[in-house]
Short mmCIF file of C-alpha atoms and ligand atoms in Angstrom, two decimals:
data_model
loop_
_atom_site.label_atom_id
_atom_site.label_comp_id
_atom_site.label_asym_id
_atom_site.label_seq_id
_atom_site.Cartn_x
_atom_site.Cartn_y
_atom_site.Cartn_z
CA MET A 1 117.22 141.61 -16.82
CA SER A 2 115.81 138.26 -17.44
CA GLY A 3 112.18 137.72 -19.52
CA THR A 4 110.57 135.92 -16.75
CA ALA A 5 107.51 137.29 -14.94
CA ALA A 6 108.15 139.04 -11.89
CA GLU A 7 106.32 137.70 -8.78
CA THR A 8 106.26 140.52 -6.23
CA PRO A 9 103.37 141.90 -5.20
CA SER A 10 101.52 144.09 -7.30
CA ALA A 11 99.43 146.13 -5.16
CA ILE A 12 99.89 148.38 -2.30
CA GLN A 13 97.77 150.15 0.30
CA ILE A 14 98.59 153.33 2.16
CA CYS A 15 96.57 155.20 4.75
CA ARG A 16 97.10 158.72 6.54
CA ILE A 17 94.79 161.01 8.38
CA MET A 18 94.25 164.89 6.69
CA ARG A 19 95.88 167.24 8.89
CA PRO A 20 95.27 171.21 8.53
CA ASP A 21 98.34 171.73 6.47
CA ASP A 22 96.82 169.46 3.79
CA ALA A 23 93.99 171.55 3.52
CA ASN A 24 92.56 175.26 2.33
CA ILE A 25 91.43 178.00 4.69
CA ALA A 26 87.69 176.24 4.15
CA GLY A 27 89.12 172.58 5.12
CA ASN A 28 89.25 170.95 1.99
CA ILE A 29 92.02 169.09 1.19
CA HIS A 30 94.10 170.66 -1.70
CA GLY A 31 94.20 168.71 -4.97
CA GLY A 32 98.08 168.80 -5.00
CA THR A 33 98.27 166.99 -1.49
CA ILE A 34 96.37 164.15 -3.24
CA LEU A 35 98.35 164.03 -6.18
CA LYS A 36 101.45 163.86 -4.11
CA MET A 37 100.09 160.99 -1.94
CA ILE A 38 98.97 159.36 -5.35
CA GLU A 39 102.43 159.67 -6.71
CA GLU A 40 104.44 158.41 -3.78
CA ALA A 41 102.37 154.95 -3.57
CA GLY A 42 103.07 154.69 -7.56
CA ALA A 43 106.73 155.47 -7.14
CA ILE A 44 106.64 152.78 -4.17
CA ILE A 45 105.21 149.97 -6.15
CA SER A 46 106.75 150.69 -9.34
CA THR A 47 110.29 151.04 -7.93
CA ARG A 48 109.74 147.77 -6.22
CA HIS A 49 108.78 145.99 -9.22
CA CYS A 50 111.54 147.20 -11.35
CA ASN A 51 114.04 145.99 -8.99
CA SER A 52 112.15 142.58 -8.45
CA GLN A 53 114.77 140.74 -10.44
CA ASN A 54 118.64 140.36 -9.98
CA GLY A 55 119.12 142.92 -12.63
CA GLU A 56 120.91 146.38 -12.15
CA ARG A 57 119.26 148.25 -9.51
CA CYS A 58 117.11 151.42 -10.54
CA VAL A 59 114.64 154.05 -9.57
CA ALA A 60 111.39 154.70 -10.98
CA ALA A 61 110.66 158.18 -12.23
CA LEU A 62 107.38 159.49 -13.18
CA ALA A 63 106.61 160.07 -17.05
CA ARG A 64 103.01 160.68 -17.36
CA VAL A 65 99.89 161.01 -15.35
CA GLU A 66 96.68 160.72 -17.34
CA ARG A 67 93.99 163.03 -16.80
CA THR A 68 92.40 162.66 -13.54
CA ASP A 69 89.16 164.01 -11.91
CA PHE A 70 88.47 164.80 -8.09
CA LEU A 71 85.06 163.28 -7.59
CA SER A 72 84.38 164.32 -4.11
CA PRO A 73 86.06 166.69 -1.70
CA MET A 74 87.98 165.45 1.18
CA CYS A 75 88.41 167.02 4.31
CA ILE A 76 90.53 167.68 7.54
CA GLY A 77 90.15 164.57 10.06
CA GLU A 78 89.19 162.13 7.23
CA VAL A 79 91.22 159.23 6.49
CA ALA A 80 92.62 158.98 2.82
CA HIS A 81 92.98 155.32 1.72
CA VAL A 82 95.62 155.11 -1.34
CA SER A 83 95.61 151.69 -3.21
CA ALA A 84 97.89 151.20 -6.02
CA GLU A 85 98.33 148.32 -8.66
CA ILE A 86 100.47 147.72 -11.43
CA THR A 87 98.20 147.00 -14.37
CA TYR A 88 100.46 146.83 -17.32
CA THR A 89 104.09 146.87 -18.22
CA SER A 90 105.82 147.66 -21.61
CA LYS A 91 109.51 147.14 -22.28
CA HIS A 92 110.62 150.19 -20.33
CA SER A 93 107.23 151.42 -18.53
CA VAL A 94 105.15 150.54 -16.05
CA GLU A 95 101.46 151.28 -15.63
CA VAL A 96 100.33 152.19 -12.08
CA GLN A 97 96.19 152.55 -11.48
CA VAL A 98 95.91 154.23 -8.10
CA HIS A 99 92.43 154.69 -6.25
CA VAL A 100 92.09 157.03 -3.07
CA MET A 101 88.92 156.80 -0.99
CA SER A 102 88.43 159.16 1.66
CA GLU A 103 87.03 157.49 5.15
CA ASN A 104 84.97 159.71 7.86
CA ILE A 105 86.21 157.29 10.89
CA LEU A 106 83.32 158.93 13.02
CA THR A 107 80.92 157.65 10.93
CA GLY A 108 82.33 154.93 9.13
CA SER A 109 81.31 156.29 5.66
CA LYS A 110 83.55 155.83 2.75
CA LYS A 111 83.75 157.71 -0.74
CA LEU A 112 85.93 157.32 -3.81
CA THR A 113 87.97 160.72 -4.18
CA ASN A 114 90.10 159.83 -6.83
CA LYS A 115 91.33 157.42 -9.53
CA ALA A 116 94.38 158.01 -11.10
CA THR A 117 96.72 156.00 -13.99
CA LEU A 118 100.56 156.93 -13.66
CA TRP A 119 103.45 155.62 -15.91
CA TYR A 120 106.96 155.21 -14.74
CA VAL A 121 110.11 154.53 -16.36
CA PRO A 122 112.87 152.61 -14.72
CA LEU A 123 116.44 154.80 -14.40
CA SER A 124 119.92 153.04 -13.77
CA LEU A 125 121.01 154.19 -10.33
CA LYS A 126 124.75 154.07 -11.48
CA ASN A 127 123.54 156.58 -14.43
CA VAL A 128 119.99 158.05 -14.26
CA ASP A 129 120.01 158.77 -17.91
CA LYS A 130 120.05 155.06 -18.71
CA VAL A 131 116.25 153.62 -18.93
CA LEU A 132 116.50 149.86 -18.19
CA GLU A 133 113.99 147.10 -18.95
CA VAL A 134 111.17 146.28 -16.65
CA PRO A 135 110.45 142.89 -15.46
CA PRO A 136 107.09 141.67 -17.20
CA VAL A 137 104.17 141.81 -14.68
CA VAL A 138 101.56 138.48 -14.20
CA TYR A 139 98.18 139.09 -15.77
CA SER A 140 95.40 137.25 -13.97
CA ARG A 141 93.35 137.30 -17.04
CA GLN A 142 94.62 137.44 -21.07
CA GLU A 143 92.24 140.56 -21.50
CA GLN A 144 94.12 142.53 -18.78
CA GLU A 145 97.45 142.55 -21.11
CA GLN A 146 95.21 143.47 -24.34
CA GLU A 147 93.47 146.27 -22.55
CA GLY A 148 96.90 147.43 -20.76
CA ARG A 149 98.32 147.45 -24.24
CA ARG A 150 95.46 149.41 -25.81
CA ARG A 151 96.21 152.02 -23.14
CA TYR A 152 99.80 152.08 -23.65
CA GLU A 153 99.43 152.74 -27.23
CA ALA A 154 96.87 155.53 -27.06
CA GLN A 155 99.11 157.34 -24.47
CA LYS A 156 101.87 157.09 -26.89
CA LEU A 157 99.86 158.46 -29.76
CA GLU A 158 98.40 161.10 -27.59
CA ARG A 159 102.13 162.22 -26.63
CA MET A 160 103.12 162.24 -30.03
CA GLU A 161 100.39 164.58 -31.22
CA THR A 162 100.55 166.84 -28.20
CA LYS A 163 102.05 170.20 -28.87
CA TRP A 164 105.01 170.84 -26.39
CA ARG A 165 104.36 174.58 -25.22
CA ASN A 166 108.38 175.54 -24.83
CA GLY A 167 108.87 179.13 -25.62
CA ASP A 168 105.70 180.62 -23.99
CA ILE A 169 106.15 182.74 -20.87
CA ILE A 170 103.91 184.47 -18.52
CA GLN A 171 104.94 188.11 -18.04
CA PRO A 172 103.89 190.17 -15.25
CA VAL A 173 101.35 193.21 -16.28
CA LEU A 174 100.97 196.64 -14.44
CA ASN A 175 97.53 197.49 -13.05
CA PRO A 176 95.63 194.90 -14.43
CA GLU A 177 91.65 195.18 -14.57
CA PRO A 178 89.36 192.72 -12.76
CA ASN A 179 88.53 189.25 -14.63
CA THR A 180 91.26 189.75 -16.88
CA VAL A 181 93.85 186.90 -17.75
CA SER A 182 96.35 189.46 -15.99
CA TYR A 183 94.77 190.06 -12.76
CA SER A 184 94.86 186.68 -11.56
CA GLN A 185 98.43 185.17 -13.12
CA SER A 186 100.56 184.27 -10.58
CA SER A 187 104.01 182.59 -9.79
CA LEU A 188 105.96 180.69 -7.56
CA ILE A 189 109.87 180.28 -7.25
CA HIS A 190 111.00 177.10 -5.42
CA LEU A 191 114.64 176.23 -4.74
CA VAL A 192 114.75 172.35 -5.17
CA GLY A 193 116.20 170.92 -1.72
CA PRO A 194 117.07 167.36 -0.54
CA SER A 195 113.59 166.79 0.82
CA ASP A 196 112.03 167.43 -2.71
CA CYS A 197 114.24 164.61 -4.44
CA THR A 198 114.69 160.88 -4.69
CA LEU A 199 117.67 159.46 -3.27
CA HIS A 200 119.16 159.93 -6.64
CA GLY A 201 118.96 163.65 -6.66
CA PHE A 202 116.11 164.45 -8.93
CA VAL A 203 112.39 165.90 -8.07
CA HIS A 204 109.70 163.37 -6.92
CA GLY A 205 106.69 163.89 -9.67
CA GLY A 206 104.41 164.32 -6.87
CA VAL A 207 106.25 167.37 -5.40
CA THR A 208 106.21 169.10 -8.45
CA MET A 209 102.31 168.12 -9.07
CA LYS A 210 101.73 169.74 -5.54
CA LEU A 211 103.36 172.99 -6.49
CA MET A 212 101.54 173.11 -9.86
CA ASP A 213 98.42 172.86 -8.07
CA GLU A 214 99.30 175.59 -5.32
CA VAL A 215 99.76 177.93 -7.97
CA ALA A 216 96.30 176.99 -10.05
CA GLY A 217 94.62 177.56 -7.13
CA ILE A 218 96.17 180.83 -6.03
CA VAL A 219 95.02 181.84 -9.79
CA ALA A 220 91.44 180.33 -9.20
CA ALA A 221 90.96 182.31 -5.69
CA ARG A 222 92.23 185.64 -7.16
CA HIS A 223 90.00 185.20 -9.85
CA CYS A 224 86.75 184.90 -8.14
CA LYS A 225 87.51 185.50 -4.57
CA THR A 226 85.79 182.49 -3.09
CA ASN A 227 86.70 178.95 -1.55
CA VAL A 228 88.11 177.20 -4.51
CA VAL A 229 88.76 173.43 -4.86
CA THR A 230 90.59 171.14 -8.06
CA ALA A 231 88.40 169.38 -9.94
CA SER A 232 90.26 167.94 -12.46
CA VAL A 233 93.83 167.94 -13.97
CA ASP A 234 94.59 167.14 -17.69
CA ALA A 235 97.28 164.49 -18.51
CA ILE A 236 100.75 165.88 -17.71
CA ASN A 237 104.03 164.46 -19.73
CA PHE A 238 107.39 164.82 -17.40
CA HIS A 239 109.97 165.10 -20.67
CA ASP A 240 112.98 166.25 -18.38
CA LYS A 241 114.57 165.68 -14.92
CA ILE A 242 114.86 168.58 -12.52
CA ARG A 243 117.66 168.12 -10.10
CA LYS A 244 118.47 169.13 -6.68
CA GLY A 245 119.93 172.69 -6.49
CA TYR A 246 117.94 173.81 -9.68
CA VAL A 247 115.37 176.96 -9.20
CA ILE A 248 111.90 176.07 -10.53
CA THR A 249 109.20 178.70 -11.49
CA VAL A 250 105.74 177.67 -11.60
CA SER A 251 103.56 180.07 -13.30
CA GLY A 252 99.88 179.88 -13.76
CA ARG A 253 97.13 182.08 -16.01
CA ILE A 254 93.41 181.56 -16.21
CA THR A 255 92.76 180.62 -19.89
CA PHE A 256 88.96 179.81 -19.59
CA THR A 257 85.82 180.15 -17.63
CA SER A 258 82.47 178.21 -18.00
CA ASN A 259 79.56 179.19 -15.99
CA LYS A 260 80.63 177.21 -12.80
CA SER A 261 84.55 176.43 -13.79
CA MET A 262 87.76 178.09 -14.57
CA GLU A 263 90.54 176.32 -16.36
CA ILE A 264 94.23 177.35 -15.77
CA GLU A 265 97.21 176.64 -17.36
CA VAL A 266 100.36 176.08 -15.26
CA LEU A 267 103.92 176.02 -16.70
CA VAL A 268 106.87 174.82 -14.98
CA ASP A 269 110.41 175.97 -15.80
CA ALA A 270 113.42 174.75 -14.60
CA ASP A 271 116.43 177.02 -14.30
CA PRO A 272 119.99 175.12 -13.16
CA VAL A 273 121.23 178.30 -11.87
CA VAL A 274 124.54 176.91 -10.44
CA ASP A 275 125.67 175.29 -13.97
CA ASN A 276 126.63 178.13 -16.49
CA LEU A 277 126.62 175.93 -19.48
CA LEU A 278 122.95 174.38 -19.26
CA LYS A 279 119.93 176.48 -20.00
CA ARG A 280 116.50 177.28 -18.35
CA TYR A 281 113.82 174.70 -19.92
CA ARG A 282 110.17 173.81 -19.59
CA ALA A 283 110.06 170.57 -17.38
CA ALA A 284 106.00 170.45 -17.50
CA SER A 285 102.94 171.93 -18.06
CA ALA A 286 99.13 170.98 -17.44
CA PHE A 287 95.49 172.75 -17.42
CA PHE A 288 93.83 172.17 -14.28
CA THR A 289 89.89 172.90 -13.85
CA TYR A 290 89.04 174.67 -10.59
CA VAL A 291 85.29 174.91 -9.27
CA SER A 292 84.20 177.65 -6.60
CA LEU A 293 82.41 176.19 -3.81
CA GLY A 294 80.02 178.25 -1.61
CA PRO A 295 79.36 177.40 2.22
CA GLU A 296 77.09 174.67 1.51
CA GLY A 297 79.84 172.87 -0.51
CA LYS A 298 77.78 173.66 -3.63
CA PRO A 299 79.58 175.19 -6.90
CA LEU A 300 78.97 178.87 -7.32
CA PRO A 301 78.82 180.79 -10.87
CA VAL A 302 82.28 182.22 -11.28
CA PRO A 303 83.08 185.71 -13.01
CA GLN A 304 83.49 185.69 -16.71
CA LEU A 305 87.02 185.78 -17.94
CA VAL A 306 87.62 188.88 -20.19
CA PRO A 307 90.24 187.72 -22.69
CA GLU A 308 92.02 191.00 -23.93
CA THR A 309 95.04 189.85 -26.63
CA GLU A 310 94.67 187.90 -29.67
CA ASP A 311 96.75 184.90 -27.75
CA GLU A 312 93.98 185.24 -24.71
CA LYS A 313 91.20 184.85 -26.79
CA LYS A 314 92.80 181.92 -28.95
CA ARG A 315 93.67 180.07 -25.41
CA PHE A 316 89.93 180.84 -24.39
CA GLU A 317 88.25 179.19 -27.72
CA GLU A 318 90.79 176.28 -27.20
CA GLY A 319 89.86 175.79 -23.43
CA LYS A 320 86.41 175.97 -24.58
CA GLY A 321 86.91 173.12 -26.76
CA ARG A 322 88.59 171.01 -24.13
CA TYR A 323 85.29 171.81 -21.90
CA LEU A 324 82.97 170.94 -24.31
CA GLN A 325 84.76 167.79 -25.26
CA MET A 326 84.88 166.66 -21.54
CA LYS A 327 81.28 167.54 -20.92
CA ALA A 328 80.10 165.45 -23.65
CA LYS A 329 82.26 162.46 -22.59
CA ARG A 330 80.87 162.98 -18.97
CA GLN A 331 77.11 163.17 -20.13
CA GLY A 332 78.02 160.10 -22.49
CA GLN A 333 79.21 157.97 -19.48
CA ALA A 334 76.12 159.05 -17.27
CA GLU A 335 73.83 157.80 -19.81
CA PRO A 336 72.41 154.25 -19.32
CA GLN A 337 73.76 151.81 -21.37
CA PRO A 338 71.47 149.92 -24.23
N1 COA B 401 104.96 158.98 -20.67
C1 COA B 401 104.57 157.82 -20.79
N2 COA B 401 105.59 156.90 -21.05
C2 COA B 401 106.86 157.70 -21.35
C3 COA B 401 106.85 158.89 -21.67
C4 COA B 401 105.71 159.59 -20.91
N3 COA B 401 106.06 161.02 -21.09
N4 COA B 401 108.04 159.22 -22.01
C5 COA B 401 108.97 158.28 -21.95
N5 COA B 401 108.29 156.95 -21.86
C6 COA B 401 108.20 155.43 -21.86
C7 COA B 401 108.41 154.91 -23.49
O1 COA B 401 107.36 154.79 -23.93
C8 COA B 401 109.34 154.01 -23.21
O2 COA B 401 108.90 152.76 -23.14
P1 COA B 401 108.89 151.60 -24.05
O3 COA B 401 109.98 151.34 -24.80
O4 COA B 401 108.07 150.34 -23.48
O5 COA B 401 107.75 152.00 -24.98
C9 COA B 401 110.38 154.55 -22.33
O6 COA B 401 109.87 155.32 -21.42
C10 COA B 401 111.85 154.92 -22.40
O7 COA B 401 111.58 155.98 -23.34
P2 COA B 401 112.71 156.35 -24.05
O8 COA B 401 112.14 157.35 -25.34
O9 COA B 401 113.88 155.68 -24.32
O10 COA B 401 113.31 157.79 -23.06
P3 COA B 401 113.37 159.08 -23.07
O11 COA B 401 114.54 159.65 -23.62
O12 COA B 401 111.98 159.90 -23.71
O13 COA B 401 113.14 159.25 -21.32
C11 COA B 401 112.29 159.66 -19.43
C12 COA B 401 112.09 159.03 -20.60
C13 COA B 401 110.85 159.39 -18.59
C14 COA B 401 113.19 158.87 -18.59
C15 COA B 401 112.59 161.22 -19.35
O14 COA B 401 111.82 161.76 -20.23
C16 COA B 401 112.76 161.62 -18.14
O15 COA B 401 113.86 161.67 -17.36
N6 COA B 401 111.71 162.41 -17.77
C17 COA B 401 111.68 163.00 -16.38
C18 COA B 401 111.35 162.03 -15.25
C19 COA B 401 111.09 162.81 -13.57
O16 COA B 401 112.08 163.36 -13.56
N7 COA B 401 110.05 162.88 -13.14
C20 COA B 401 109.71 163.49 -12.25
C21 COA B 401 109.21 164.89 -12.91
S1 COA B 401 109.29 166.10 -11.74
#
């Protein structure tokens, strides 16, 4: 690929009306549905950008999603406006920032639902294990490039520091007591079919995130037995491709409860069942935070988790650390600047 700046449009907008199969039984749109729309917008804009010069054709694969918060619930009948913009390019990766607004088309009111940052990596169509170079994006201001580079360096550092929980598995337990980890832990097994995959036969990141959110939602509902919604998702790295025909097991367990929130760890394992030479591997993992909503849409207190084993107690303390850190960050952001 040549090193000249790409001149394709670096922003897109998609909108779609929310239907009952996008929502939970209380009519709140699933966090997973929103994550899937975000990823679709990101995949379109990054694949288009990476093919904007006369080089080898490629598909942009989702490599990472930064922590994202769900700022306000979206309901059936509202229109989701998803806008995506390329905000930074490194030699082999593209940063895409996505905004989701919900519009009530009866009243015209609009609310910001979600802001997300995703990183894509272009893979050659001839050989999906070959990473290609990204055409550099044109910045309208020099500071944009510097700010982008800072975000790029920060995520690279975080990736190096993140402990990859590979061996950990979630085992079923007989007759668990309510409010324990075992009581609500849940798994979903899914055969990866053509509709889950890119044209090149590996799973869309959005499909995986939707399944992860589905399992987290089941765990949260089993724990508190009320209507639940996704409040946030911690950063997710996608280390390995999941191919068509593989069987994926998505497992979730509750790790921590605050007064009104639940943290759920979700593990995704891929099993190349039709290939005896390949072993089952951990494809992704993430922490989801769920909140239980009462009839007026106000957060309810949740039953407190009873960790039993030493591992569960350790995970509870780690979850509490993440919770306190995020709370302090949110409060810091809410305080007026001097
Ligand atoms: N987050 C952000 N960027 C990442 C990343 C991650 N988790 N992993 C790799 N990258 C970036 C690197 O920074 C590098 O860019 P740079 O050279 O400009 O810094 C680029 O990817 C290539 O890195 P490299 O080390 O050469 O490649 P890799 O062997 O780590 O492969 C992927 C990277 C993304 C191709 C590989 O991890 C993969 O196939 N992941 C799964 C993708 C997928 O299937 N997504 C859908 C999931 S369901």
